[in-house]
Coordinates of C-alpha atoms in Angstrom, one line a residue:
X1 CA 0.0 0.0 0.0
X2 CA 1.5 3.6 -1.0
X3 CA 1.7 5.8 1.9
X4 CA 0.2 9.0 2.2
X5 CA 1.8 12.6 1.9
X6 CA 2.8 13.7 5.8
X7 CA 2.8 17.3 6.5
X8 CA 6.3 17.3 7.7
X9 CA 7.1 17.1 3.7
X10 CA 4.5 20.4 2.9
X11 CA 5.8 22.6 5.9
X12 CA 7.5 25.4 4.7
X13 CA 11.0 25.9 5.0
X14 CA 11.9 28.4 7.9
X15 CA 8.1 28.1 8.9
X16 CA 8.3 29.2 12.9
X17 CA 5.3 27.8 15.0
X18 CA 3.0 31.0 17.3
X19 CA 0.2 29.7 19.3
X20 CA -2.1 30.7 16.8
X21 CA -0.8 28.7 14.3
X22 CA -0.3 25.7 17.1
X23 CA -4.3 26.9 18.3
X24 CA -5.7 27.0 14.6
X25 CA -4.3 23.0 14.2
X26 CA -6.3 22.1 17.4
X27 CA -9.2 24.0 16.7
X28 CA -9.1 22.1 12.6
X29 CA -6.0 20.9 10.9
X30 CA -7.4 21.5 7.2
X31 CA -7.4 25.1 8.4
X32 CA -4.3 25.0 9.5
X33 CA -3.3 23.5 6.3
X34 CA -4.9 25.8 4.4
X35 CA -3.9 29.0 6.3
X36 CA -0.1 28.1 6.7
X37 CA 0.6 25.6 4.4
X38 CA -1.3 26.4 1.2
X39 CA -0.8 30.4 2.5
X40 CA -4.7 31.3 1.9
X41 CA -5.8 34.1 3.8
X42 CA -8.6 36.2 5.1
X43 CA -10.5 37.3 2.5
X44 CA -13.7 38.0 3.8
X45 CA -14.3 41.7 5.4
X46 CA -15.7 41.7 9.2
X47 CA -19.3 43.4 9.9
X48 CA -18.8 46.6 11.2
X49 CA -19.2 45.9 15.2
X50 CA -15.8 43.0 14.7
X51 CA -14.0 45.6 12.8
X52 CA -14.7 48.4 15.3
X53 CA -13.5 45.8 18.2
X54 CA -10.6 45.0 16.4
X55 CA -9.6 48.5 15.7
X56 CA -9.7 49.8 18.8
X57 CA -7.6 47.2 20.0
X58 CA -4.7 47.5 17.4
X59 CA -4.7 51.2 18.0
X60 CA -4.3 50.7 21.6
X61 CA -1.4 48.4 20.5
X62 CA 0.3 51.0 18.6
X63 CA -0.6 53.6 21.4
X64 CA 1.0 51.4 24.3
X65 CA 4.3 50.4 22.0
X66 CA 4.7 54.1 21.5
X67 CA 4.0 54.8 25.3
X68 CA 6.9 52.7 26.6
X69 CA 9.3 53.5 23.8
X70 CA 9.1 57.5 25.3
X71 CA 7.2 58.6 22.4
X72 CA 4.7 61.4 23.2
X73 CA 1.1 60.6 21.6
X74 CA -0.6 64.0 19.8
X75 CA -4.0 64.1 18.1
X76 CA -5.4 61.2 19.8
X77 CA -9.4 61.9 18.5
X78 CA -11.1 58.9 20.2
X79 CA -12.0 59.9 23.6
X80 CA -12.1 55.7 24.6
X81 CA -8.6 55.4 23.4
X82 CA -8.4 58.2 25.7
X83 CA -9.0 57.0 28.6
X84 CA -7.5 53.5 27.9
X85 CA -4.2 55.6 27.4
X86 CA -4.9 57.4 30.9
X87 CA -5.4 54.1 32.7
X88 CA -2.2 52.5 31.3
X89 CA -0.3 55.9 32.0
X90 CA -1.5 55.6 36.0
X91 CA -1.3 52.0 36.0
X92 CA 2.6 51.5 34.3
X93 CA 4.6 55.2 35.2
X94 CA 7.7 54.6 33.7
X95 CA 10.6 53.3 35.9
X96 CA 14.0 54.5 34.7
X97 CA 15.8 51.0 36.6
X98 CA 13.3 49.2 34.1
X99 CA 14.0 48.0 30.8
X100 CA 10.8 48.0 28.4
X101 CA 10.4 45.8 25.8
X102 CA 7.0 46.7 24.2
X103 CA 5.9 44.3 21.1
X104 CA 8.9 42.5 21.4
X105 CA 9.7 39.3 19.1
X106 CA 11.2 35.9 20.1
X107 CA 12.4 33.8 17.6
X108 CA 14.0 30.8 18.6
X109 CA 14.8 27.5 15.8
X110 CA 16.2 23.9 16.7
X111 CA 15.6 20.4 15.6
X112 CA 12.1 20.6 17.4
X113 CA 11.0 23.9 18.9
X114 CA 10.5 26.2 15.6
X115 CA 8.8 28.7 17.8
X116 CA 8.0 33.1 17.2
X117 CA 6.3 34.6 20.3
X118 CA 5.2 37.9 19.7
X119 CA 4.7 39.9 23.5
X120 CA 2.8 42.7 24.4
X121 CA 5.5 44.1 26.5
X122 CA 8.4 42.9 28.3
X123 CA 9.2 44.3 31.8
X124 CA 13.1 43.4 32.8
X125 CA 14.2 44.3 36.1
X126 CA 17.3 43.3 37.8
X127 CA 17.2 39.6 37.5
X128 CA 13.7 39.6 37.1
X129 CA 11.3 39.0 33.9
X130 CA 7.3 40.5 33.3
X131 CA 5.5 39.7 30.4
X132 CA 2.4 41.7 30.1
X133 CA -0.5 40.9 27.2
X134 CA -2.7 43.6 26.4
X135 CA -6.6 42.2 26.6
X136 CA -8.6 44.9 24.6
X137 CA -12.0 42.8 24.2
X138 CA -12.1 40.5 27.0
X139 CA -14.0 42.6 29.3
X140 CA -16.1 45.1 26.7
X141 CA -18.0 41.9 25.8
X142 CA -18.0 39.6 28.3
X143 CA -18.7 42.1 31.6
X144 CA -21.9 42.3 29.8
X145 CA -22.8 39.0 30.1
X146 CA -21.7 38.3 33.2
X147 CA -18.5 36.3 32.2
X148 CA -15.5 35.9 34.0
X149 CA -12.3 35.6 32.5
X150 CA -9.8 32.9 33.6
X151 CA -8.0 29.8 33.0
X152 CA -4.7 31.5 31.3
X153 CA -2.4 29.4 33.0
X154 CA -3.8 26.7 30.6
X155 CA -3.9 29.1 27.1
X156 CA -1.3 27.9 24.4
X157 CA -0.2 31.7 24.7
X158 CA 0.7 31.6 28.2
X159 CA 1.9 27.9 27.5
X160 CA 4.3 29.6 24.2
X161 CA 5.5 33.0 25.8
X162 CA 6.8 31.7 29.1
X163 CA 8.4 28.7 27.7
X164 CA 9.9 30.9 25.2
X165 CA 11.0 33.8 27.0
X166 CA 12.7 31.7 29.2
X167 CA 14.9 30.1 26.8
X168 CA 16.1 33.7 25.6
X169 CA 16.2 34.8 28.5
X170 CA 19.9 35.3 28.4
X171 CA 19.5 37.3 25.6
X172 CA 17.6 40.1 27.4
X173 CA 19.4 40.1 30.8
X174 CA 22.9 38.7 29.8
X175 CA 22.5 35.9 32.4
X176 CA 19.7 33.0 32.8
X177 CA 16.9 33.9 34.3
X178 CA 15.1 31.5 36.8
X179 CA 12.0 30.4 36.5
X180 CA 11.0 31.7 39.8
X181 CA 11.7 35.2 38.6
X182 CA 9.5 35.2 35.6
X183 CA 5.6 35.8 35.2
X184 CA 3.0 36.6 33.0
X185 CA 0.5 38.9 33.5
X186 CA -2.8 39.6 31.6
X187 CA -4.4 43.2 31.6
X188 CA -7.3 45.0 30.4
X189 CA -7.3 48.8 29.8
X190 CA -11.0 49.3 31.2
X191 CA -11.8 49.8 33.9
X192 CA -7.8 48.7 34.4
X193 CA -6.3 45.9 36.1
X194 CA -4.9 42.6 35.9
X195 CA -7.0 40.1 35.0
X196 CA -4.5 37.2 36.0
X197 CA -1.0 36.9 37.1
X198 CA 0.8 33.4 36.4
X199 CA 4.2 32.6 38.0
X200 CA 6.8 30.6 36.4
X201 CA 8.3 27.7 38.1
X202 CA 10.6 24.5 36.7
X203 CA 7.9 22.2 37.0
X204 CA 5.9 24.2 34.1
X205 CA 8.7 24.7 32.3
X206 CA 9.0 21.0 31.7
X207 CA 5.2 20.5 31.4
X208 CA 5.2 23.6 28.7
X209 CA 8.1 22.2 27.0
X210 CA 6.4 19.0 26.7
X211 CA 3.0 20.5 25.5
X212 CA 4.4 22.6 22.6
X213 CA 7.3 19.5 21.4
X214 CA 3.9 17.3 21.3
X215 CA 2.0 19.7 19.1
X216 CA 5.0 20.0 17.1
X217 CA 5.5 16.5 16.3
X218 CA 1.7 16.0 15.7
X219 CA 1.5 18.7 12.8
X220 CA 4.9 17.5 11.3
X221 CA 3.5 13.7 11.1
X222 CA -0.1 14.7 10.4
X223 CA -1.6 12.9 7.7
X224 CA -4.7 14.9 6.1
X225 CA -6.2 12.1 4.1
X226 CA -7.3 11.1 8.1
X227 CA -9.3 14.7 8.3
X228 CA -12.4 14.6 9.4
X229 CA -14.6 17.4 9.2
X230 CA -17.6 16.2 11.5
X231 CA -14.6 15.7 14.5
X232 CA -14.4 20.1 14.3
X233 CA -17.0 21.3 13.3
X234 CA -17.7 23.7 16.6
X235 CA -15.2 25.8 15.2
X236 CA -16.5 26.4 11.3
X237 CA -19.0 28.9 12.0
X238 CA -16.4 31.7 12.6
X239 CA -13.7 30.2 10.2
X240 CA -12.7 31.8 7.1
X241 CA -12.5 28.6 5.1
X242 CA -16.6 28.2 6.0
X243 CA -17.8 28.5 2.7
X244 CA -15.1 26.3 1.3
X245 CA -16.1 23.5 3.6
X246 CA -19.6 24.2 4.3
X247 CA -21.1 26.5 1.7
X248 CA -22.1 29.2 4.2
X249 CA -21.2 32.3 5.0
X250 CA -18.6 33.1 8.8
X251 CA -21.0 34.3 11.6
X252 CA -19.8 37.6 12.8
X253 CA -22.5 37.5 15.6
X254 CA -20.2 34.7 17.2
X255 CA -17.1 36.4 16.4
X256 CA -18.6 39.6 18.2
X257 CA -18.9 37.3 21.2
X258 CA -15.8 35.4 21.3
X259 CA -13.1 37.1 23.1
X260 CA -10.6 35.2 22.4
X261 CA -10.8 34.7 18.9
X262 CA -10.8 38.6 18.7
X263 CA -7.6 38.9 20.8
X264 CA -6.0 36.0 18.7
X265 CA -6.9 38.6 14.9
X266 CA -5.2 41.3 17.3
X267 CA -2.4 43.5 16.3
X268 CA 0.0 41.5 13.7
X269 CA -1.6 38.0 13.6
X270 CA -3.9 39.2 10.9
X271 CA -0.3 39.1 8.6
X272 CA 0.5 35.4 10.4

């Protein structure tokens, strides 16, 4: 019998793993396939109340990477992008014995961990490492409801930039930074404050650095004459690939209420 085509041999070369490429596999591997691998994208414009979401939050991007570079923001016309910029000013007055490190990149390549993390901000002081991750939706949407966000310790994101900032950590502070030292902290412009704080430890390192090398090695040796559609289908409704699949149009009424899959379009995944 011949054997199929694995992905390992359709991978690009250089092709660096995020956790929304590594989410997009769990949530359906023929997306995945089609995103990253066959380099389709997004061709569909949101409905006006997505695009308004997601604007605000890539603007407060920009405005927050300005912000801890020292550069003064003029003309700012929005009076909610205002405030947001108020509340971040009161809730992060620059240190001088910090380092900030706001949108910062990690790119890191071996035989397994093909990994790019792309953080918020980076706070390094003395021996000591913050990651901060701006949540511009989570609370707009879901204080409404009633929700309540948690569970990050668990997210691929926190799983992706702890791990990863950990192993270049050197690189930042000139010395290794232990896992004790480092943390990741979640935060919401309004009304501001942290949503969740996770500390680092050794025991999650190994855990994380088992959880991504799995995921790895599962999209390498995936085999898509096995996909199923009927095993993923809670996720086509807000896919892009929908109407490929399904013959029906995304749902923007469930984007609208999905934080995370807002925060995972935010700022430069769009361009993944």
């Amino acid at each position: 019998m011949k054997e199929s085509t694995a992905n390992k041999n359709l991978i690009p070369e250089g092709f660096l793993f995020t956790q929304h490429s590594l989410s997009t596999f769990d949530n359906c591997p023929l997306k995945f396939k089609k995103r990253y691998i066959e380099n389709l994208k997004w061709n569909s414009y949101p409905d006006e109340n997505v695009k308004k979401r997601l604007d605000m939050g890539n603007d407060f991007h920009l405005i927050a990477y300005r912000y801890f570079l020292g550069i003064e923001e003029e003309n700012i016309a929005d009076e909610e992008l205002l405030k947001w910029l108020d509340n971040l000013k009161r809730s992060f007055p620059l240190d001088k014995n910090n380092t900030y490190l706001p949108e910062y990149k990690i790119r890191m390549a071996d035989s397994i961990f093909m990994l790019e993390a792309n953080l918020d901000l980076v706070i390094a002081k003395n021996n000591e490492l913050q990651i901060w991750d701006w949540k511009t939706h989570t609370n707009a949407q879901g204080a409404k409801k009633g929700k309540k966000s948690s569970g990050f310790s668990q997210k691929l994101q926190t799983i992706v930039y702890m791990f990863a900032l950990k192993e270049q950590s050197k690189r930042i502070c000139g010395m290794e930074v232990p896992c004790d030292n480092i943390c990741m902290n979640y935060w919401q412009p309004d009304p501001p404050k942290t949503i969740e704080t996770i500390f680092y430890s050794d025991e999650k390192h190994g855990l994380f650095k088992e959880a991504i090398e799995s995921r790895i090695k599962k999209i390498m040796n995936y085999d898509y004459s096995e996909f199923n559609k009927e095993d993923y289908l809670s996720h086509c409704a807000y896919c892009e690939f929908n109407w490929f699949c399904n013959n029906e149009k995304i749902n923007f009424q469930v984007i609208f209420e999905d934080d995370d899959f807002l925060d995972s379009l935010n700022w430069d995944d769009l361009e993944d």
